[in-house]
Coordinates of C-alpha atoms in Angstrom, one line a residue:
Chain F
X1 CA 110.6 120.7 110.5
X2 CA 107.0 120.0 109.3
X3 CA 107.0 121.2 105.6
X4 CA 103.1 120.4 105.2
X5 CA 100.7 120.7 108.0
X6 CA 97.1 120.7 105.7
X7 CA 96.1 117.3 104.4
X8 CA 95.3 116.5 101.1
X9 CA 92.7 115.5 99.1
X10 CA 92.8 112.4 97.3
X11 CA 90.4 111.8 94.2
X12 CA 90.4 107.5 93.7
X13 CA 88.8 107.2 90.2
X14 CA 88.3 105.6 86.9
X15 CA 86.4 103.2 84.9
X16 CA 83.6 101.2 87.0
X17 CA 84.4 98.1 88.3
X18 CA 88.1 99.0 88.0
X19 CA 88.4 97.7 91.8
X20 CA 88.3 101.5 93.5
X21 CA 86.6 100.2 96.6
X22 CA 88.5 97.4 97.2
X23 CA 92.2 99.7 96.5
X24 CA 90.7 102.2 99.0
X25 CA 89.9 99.5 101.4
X26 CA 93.5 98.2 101.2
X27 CA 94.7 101.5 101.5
X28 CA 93.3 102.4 105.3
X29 CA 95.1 99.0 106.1
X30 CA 98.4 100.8 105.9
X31 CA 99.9 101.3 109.1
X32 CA 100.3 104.9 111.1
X33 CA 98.1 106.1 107.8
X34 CA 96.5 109.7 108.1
X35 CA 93.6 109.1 106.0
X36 CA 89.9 109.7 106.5
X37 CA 87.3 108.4 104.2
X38 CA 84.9 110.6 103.0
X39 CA 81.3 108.3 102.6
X40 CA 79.5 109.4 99.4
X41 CA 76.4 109.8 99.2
X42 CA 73.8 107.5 97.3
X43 CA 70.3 106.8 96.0
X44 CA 71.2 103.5 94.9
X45 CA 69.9 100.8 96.7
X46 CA 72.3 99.1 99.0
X47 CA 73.8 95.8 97.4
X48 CA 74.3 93.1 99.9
X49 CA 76.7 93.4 102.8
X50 CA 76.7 97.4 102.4
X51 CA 76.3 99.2 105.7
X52 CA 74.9 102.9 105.7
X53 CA 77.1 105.4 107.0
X54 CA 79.9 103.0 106.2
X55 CA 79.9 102.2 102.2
X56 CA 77.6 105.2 101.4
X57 CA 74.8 107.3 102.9
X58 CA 71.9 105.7 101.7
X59 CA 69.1 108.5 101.4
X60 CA 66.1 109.0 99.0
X61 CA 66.1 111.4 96.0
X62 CA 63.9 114.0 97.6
X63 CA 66.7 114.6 100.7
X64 CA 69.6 114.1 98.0
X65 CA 67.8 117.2 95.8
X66 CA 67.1 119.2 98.8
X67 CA 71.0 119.2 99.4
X68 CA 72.1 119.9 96.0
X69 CA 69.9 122.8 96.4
X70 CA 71.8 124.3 99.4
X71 CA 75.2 123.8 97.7
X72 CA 76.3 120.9 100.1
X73 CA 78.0 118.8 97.3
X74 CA 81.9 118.9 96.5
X75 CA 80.4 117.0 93.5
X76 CA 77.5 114.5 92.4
X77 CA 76.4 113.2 89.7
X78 CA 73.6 110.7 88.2
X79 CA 74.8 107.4 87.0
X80 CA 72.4 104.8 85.5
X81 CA 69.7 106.4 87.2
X82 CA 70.6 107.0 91.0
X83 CA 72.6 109.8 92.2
X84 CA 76.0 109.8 93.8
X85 CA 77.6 113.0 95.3
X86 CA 80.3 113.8 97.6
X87 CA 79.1 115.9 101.0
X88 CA 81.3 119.1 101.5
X89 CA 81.6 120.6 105.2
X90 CA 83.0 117.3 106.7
X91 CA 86.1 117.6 103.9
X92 CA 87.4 120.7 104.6
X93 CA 87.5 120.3 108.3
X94 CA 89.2 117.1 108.2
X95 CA 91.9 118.7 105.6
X96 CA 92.6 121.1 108.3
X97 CA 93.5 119.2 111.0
X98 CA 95.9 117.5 108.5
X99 CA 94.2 114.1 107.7
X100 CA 94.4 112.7 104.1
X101 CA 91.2 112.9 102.5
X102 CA 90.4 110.2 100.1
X103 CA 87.4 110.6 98.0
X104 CA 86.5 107.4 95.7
X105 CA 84.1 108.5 93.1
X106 CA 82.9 108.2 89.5
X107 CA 84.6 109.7 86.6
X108 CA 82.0 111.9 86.2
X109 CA 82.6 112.9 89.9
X110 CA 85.7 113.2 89.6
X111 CA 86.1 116.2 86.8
X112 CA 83.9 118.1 88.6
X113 CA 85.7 118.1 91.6
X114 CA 89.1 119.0 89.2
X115 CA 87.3 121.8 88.7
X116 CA 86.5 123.3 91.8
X117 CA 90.2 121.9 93.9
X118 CA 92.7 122.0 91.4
X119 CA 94.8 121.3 93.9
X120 CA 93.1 118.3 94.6
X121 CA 95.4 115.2 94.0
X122 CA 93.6 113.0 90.9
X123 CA 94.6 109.1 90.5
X124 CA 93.1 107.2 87.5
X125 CA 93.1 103.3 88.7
X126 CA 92.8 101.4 85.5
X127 CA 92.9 97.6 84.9
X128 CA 95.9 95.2 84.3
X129 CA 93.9 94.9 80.9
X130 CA 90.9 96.2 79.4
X131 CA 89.5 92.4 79.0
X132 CA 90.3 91.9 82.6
X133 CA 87.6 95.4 83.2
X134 CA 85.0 93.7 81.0
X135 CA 85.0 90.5 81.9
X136 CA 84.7 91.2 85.6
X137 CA 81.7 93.9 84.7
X138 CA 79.6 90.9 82.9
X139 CA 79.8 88.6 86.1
X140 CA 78.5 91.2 88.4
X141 CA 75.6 89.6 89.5
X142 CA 73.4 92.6 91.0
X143 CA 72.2 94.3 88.0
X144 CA 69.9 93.2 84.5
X145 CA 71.6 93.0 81.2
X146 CA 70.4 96.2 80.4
X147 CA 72.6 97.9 82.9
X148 CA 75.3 95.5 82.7
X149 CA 75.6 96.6 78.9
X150 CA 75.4 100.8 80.0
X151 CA 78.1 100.1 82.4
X152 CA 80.5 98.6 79.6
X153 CA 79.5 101.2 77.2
X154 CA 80.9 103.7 79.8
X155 CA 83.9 101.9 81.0
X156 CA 84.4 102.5 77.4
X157 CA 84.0 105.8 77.2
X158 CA 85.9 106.3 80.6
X159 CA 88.8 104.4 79.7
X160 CA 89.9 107.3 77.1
X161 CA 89.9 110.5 79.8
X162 CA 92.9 108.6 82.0
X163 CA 94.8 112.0 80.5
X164 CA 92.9 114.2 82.1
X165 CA 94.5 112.7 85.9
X166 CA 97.6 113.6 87.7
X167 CA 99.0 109.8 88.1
X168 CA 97.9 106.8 86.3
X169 CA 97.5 103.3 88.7
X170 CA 97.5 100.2 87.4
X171 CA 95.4 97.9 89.5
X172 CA 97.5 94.4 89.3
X173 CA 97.1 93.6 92.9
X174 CA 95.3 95.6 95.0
X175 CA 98.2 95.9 98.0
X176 CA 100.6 97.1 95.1
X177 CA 97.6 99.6 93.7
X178 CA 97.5 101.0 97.7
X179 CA 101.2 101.4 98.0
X180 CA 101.8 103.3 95.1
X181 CA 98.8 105.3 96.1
X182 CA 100.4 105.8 99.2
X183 CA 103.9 106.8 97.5
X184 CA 101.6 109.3 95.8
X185 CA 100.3 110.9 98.9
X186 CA 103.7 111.5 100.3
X187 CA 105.6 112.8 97.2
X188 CA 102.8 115.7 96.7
X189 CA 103.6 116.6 100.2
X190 CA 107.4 116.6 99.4
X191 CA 106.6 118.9 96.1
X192 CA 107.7 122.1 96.0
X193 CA 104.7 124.3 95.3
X194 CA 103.0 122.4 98.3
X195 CA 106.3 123.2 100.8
X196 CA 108.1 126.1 99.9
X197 CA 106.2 129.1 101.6
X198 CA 106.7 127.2 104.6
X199 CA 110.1 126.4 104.3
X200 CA 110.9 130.0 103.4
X201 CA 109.2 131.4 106.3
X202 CA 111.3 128.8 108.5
X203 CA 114.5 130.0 107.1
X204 CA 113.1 134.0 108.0
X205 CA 112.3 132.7 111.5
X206 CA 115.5 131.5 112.2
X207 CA 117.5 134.9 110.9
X208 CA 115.0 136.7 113.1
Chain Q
X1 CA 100.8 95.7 82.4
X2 CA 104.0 97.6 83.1
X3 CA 103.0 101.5 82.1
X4 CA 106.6 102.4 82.3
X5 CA 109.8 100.7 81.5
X6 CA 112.5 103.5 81.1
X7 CA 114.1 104.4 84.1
X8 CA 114.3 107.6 85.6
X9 CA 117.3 110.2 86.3
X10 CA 116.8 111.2 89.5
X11 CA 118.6 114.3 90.8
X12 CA 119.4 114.9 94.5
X13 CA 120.9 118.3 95.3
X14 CA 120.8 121.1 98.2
X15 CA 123.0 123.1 99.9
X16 CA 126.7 121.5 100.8
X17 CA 126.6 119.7 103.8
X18 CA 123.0 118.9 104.1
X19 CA 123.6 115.3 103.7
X20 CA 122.8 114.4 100.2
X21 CA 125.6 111.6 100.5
X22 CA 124.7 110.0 103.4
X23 CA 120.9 109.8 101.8
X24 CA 122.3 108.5 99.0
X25 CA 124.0 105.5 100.5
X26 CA 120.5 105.2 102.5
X27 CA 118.6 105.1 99.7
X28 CA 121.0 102.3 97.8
X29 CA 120.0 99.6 100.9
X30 CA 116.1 99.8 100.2
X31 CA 115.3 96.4 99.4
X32 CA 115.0 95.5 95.6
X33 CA 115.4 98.5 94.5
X34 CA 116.2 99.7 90.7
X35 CA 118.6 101.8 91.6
X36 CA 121.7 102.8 90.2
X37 CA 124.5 105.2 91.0
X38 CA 126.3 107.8 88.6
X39 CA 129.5 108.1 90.1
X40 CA 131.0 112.2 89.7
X41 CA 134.4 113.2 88.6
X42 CA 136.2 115.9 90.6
X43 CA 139.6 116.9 90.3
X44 CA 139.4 117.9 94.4
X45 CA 141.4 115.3 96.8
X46 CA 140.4 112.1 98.3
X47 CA 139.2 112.4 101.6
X48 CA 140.1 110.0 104.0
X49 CA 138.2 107.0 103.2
X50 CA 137.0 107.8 100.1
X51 CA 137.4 105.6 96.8
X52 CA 138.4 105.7 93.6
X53 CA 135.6 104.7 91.5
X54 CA 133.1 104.4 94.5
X55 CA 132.9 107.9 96.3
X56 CA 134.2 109.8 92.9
X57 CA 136.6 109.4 89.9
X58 CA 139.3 111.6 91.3
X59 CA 141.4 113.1 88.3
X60 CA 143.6 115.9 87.5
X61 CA 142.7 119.2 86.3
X62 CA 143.9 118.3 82.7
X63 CA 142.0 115.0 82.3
X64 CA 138.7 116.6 83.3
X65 CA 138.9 119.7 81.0
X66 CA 140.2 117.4 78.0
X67 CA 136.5 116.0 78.6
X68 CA 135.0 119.2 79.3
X69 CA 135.8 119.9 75.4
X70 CA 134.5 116.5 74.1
X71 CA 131.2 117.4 75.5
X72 CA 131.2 114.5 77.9
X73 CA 129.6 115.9 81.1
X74 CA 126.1 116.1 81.7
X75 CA 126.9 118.7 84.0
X76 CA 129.8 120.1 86.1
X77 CA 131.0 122.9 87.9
X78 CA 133.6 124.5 89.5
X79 CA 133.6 125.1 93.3
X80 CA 136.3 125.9 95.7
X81 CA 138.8 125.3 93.3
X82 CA 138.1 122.4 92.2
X83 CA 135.4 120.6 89.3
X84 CA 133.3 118.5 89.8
X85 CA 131.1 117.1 87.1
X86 CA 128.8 114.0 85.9
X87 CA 130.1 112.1 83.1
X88 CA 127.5 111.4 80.7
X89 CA 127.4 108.0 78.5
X90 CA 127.0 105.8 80.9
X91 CA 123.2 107.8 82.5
X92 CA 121.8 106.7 79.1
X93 CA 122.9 103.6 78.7
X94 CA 121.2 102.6 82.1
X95 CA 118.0 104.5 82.2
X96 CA 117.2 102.7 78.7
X97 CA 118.0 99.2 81.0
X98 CA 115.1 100.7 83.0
X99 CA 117.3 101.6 85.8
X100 CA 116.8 104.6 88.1
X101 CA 119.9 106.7 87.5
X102 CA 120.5 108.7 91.1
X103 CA 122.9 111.7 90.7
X104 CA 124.0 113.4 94.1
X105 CA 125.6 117.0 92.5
X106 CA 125.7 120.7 94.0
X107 CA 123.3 123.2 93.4
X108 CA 125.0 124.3 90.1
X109 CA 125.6 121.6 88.8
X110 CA 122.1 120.7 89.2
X111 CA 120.5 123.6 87.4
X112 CA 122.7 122.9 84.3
X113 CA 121.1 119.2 84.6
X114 CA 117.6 121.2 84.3
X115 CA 118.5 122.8 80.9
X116 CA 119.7 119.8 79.2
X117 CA 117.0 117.4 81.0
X118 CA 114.3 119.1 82.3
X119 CA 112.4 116.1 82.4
X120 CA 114.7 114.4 85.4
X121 CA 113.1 114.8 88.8
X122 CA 114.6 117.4 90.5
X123 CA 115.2 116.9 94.4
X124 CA 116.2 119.5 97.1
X125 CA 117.5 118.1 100.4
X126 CA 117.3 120.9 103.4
X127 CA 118.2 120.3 106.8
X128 CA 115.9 120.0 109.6
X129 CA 116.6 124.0 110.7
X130 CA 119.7 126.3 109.4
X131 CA 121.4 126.4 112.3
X132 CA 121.9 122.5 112.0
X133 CA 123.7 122.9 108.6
X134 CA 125.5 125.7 109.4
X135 CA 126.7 124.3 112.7
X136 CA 127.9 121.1 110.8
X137 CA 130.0 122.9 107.6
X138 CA 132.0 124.7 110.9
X139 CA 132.9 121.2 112.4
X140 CA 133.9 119.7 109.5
X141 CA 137.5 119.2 109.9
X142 CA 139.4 119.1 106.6
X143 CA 139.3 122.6 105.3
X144 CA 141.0 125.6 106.2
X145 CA 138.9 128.7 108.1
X146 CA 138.9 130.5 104.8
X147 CA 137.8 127.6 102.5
X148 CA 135.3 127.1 105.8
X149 CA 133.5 130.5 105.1
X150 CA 133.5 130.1 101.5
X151 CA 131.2 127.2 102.1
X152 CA 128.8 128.7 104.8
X153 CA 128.5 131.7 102.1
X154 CA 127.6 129.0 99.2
X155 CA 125.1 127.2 101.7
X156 CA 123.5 131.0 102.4
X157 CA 123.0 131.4 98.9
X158 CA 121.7 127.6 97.8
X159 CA 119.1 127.9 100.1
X160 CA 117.3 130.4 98.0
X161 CA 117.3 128.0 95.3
X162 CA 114.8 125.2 96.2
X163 CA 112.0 127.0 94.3
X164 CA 113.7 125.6 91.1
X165 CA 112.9 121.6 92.2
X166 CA 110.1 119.3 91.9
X167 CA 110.6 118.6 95.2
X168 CA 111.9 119.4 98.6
X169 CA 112.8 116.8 100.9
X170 CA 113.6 117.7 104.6
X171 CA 116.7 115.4 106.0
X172 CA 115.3 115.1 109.4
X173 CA 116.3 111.5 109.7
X174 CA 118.5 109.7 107.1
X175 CA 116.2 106.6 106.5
X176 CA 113.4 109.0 106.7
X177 CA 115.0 111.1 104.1
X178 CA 115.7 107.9 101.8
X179 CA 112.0 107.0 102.0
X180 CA 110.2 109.9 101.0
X181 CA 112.9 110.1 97.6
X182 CA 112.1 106.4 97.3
X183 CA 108.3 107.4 97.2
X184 CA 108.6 110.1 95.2
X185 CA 110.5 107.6 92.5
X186 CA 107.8 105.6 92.3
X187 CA 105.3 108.6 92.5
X188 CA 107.1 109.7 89.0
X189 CA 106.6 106.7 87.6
X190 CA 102.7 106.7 87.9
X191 CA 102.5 110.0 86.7
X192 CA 100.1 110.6 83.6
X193 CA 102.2 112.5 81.5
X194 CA 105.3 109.9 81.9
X195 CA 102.4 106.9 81.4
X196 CA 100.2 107.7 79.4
X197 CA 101.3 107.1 76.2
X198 CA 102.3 103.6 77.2
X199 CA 98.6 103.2 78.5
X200 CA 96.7 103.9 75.3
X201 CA 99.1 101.8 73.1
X202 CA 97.9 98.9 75.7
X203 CA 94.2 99.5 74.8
X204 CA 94.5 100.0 71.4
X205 CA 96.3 96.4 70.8
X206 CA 93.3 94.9 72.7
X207 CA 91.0 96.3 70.0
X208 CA 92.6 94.6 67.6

């Protein structure tokens, strides 16, 4: 008996440079996984080492516009001054053939998309420690001092709406960050709103 | 940073003769695990094999209502003649130790537990179809025909109930059983509303 046949959707978040990549990269190492990445969009400029079509779509502001336009967006949002979104029609298809979907987006991002799939499954990845967070956003070489000081200011500001996920994840080593993502994914399968219609109809079937 | 450090009561229930003992024994031989086991009180007979102490307390009728009246049972419940119940000190003791405290008790017994702790996670074991369960309460050989039918009739009306549980766990395969519970442990644990708390103390000692 298959309680759950639809996949989920799995919303990796929290505080920048909080090591959401690097969890979600762990996480597809997982053997026999389900999961399909969703790539999110982008107007940033790619840093080194990012492929397009791998770490993001990277596209320029006029075709990212044109798209929020038509309604193509599960969510976006603009983030030091370069959009990031989250393309729709390739989610919903994948959740129907039952893969999980993980999404790995912005705070922002995030509550947005809590508002339009509440039943969307919402993990908060935060730091061993919050010195740990800043630290490691002041040695990231890519960016001026200018933006190194608006990311801290919003880590800041991000680290206080953890209450607003389902699960909290503490980020101590990345392989223990996946697997408890993981134990996540299969314990909202195994809750009872998700399954009961199905095991309900299973027991009807079999009185038939 | 450990975001949770009591443990949790962890309830596994579902109709008699879905397995919820064998699971329970499955669950005990995951590696390093936290667990630990509340053994019940009945005042029903030893089967063969079973141990004092181990499988249940076995007692007489006038022990386990003398404790009935002291208030000393989490739950219990009458069924087929007999009581079984979960004796209560000891649970406390261990989840403040940070152990998970697994109970394996009847449907009824369960649904007290809910009333008095509704903040234990609540699991429902069902078997892979009906038929299965059925099939296997009329093989078991230690009860009479009538006793026999009693049980089938209990089974009938327990699987109704699973819509009062967290979560619904299908016993397809033992070990497969005794993973998804041990997923849905750790699951619990990451939860927001169980970690917050523990989260935001953590950032406010850094400010200091």
């Amino acid at each position: 008996m298959k309680l759950n046949e639809r996949g989920l959707l799995v919303v990796i978040s929290g505080p920048s440079g909080v090591g959401k990549g690097t969890i979600r990269k762990a996480l597809f190492k997982i053997p026999d996984n389900n999961f399909c990445y969703s790539v999110s969009m982008t107007t940033r400029k790619p840093r080194q080492g990012e492929v397009d079509g791998v770490d993001y779509f990277f596209v320029s502001r006029e075709e990212f516009e044109e798209r929020i336009k038509n309604n193509g967006f599960l969510e976006y949002a603009e983030f030091v001054g370069e959009y990031y979104g989250t393309p729709m029609d390739y989610i919903e298809k994948q959740m129907d053939k039952g893969k999980e979907v993980i999404i790995e987006i912005e705070v922002q991002g995030a509550l947005q998309v809590r508002e339009r799939l509440p039943e969307a499954v919402f993990i908060f990845i935060v730091p061993p420690s919050k010195k740990s967070l800043l630290d490691r956003l002041k040695i990231r070489g890519t960016e001026e001092a200018s933006k190194i000081q608006e990311r801290i200011n919003k880590a800041e500001r991000e680290f206080g709406l953890a209450y607003k996920y389902d699960y909290i994840v503490v980020n101590d080593q990345v392989e223990n960050a996946a697997d408890r993502i993981y134990a996540i994914i299969r314990a909202e399968h195994a809750k009872t709103e998700r399954s009961i219609h199905k095991y309900y109809k299973l027991l009807e079937e079999e009185n038939d």
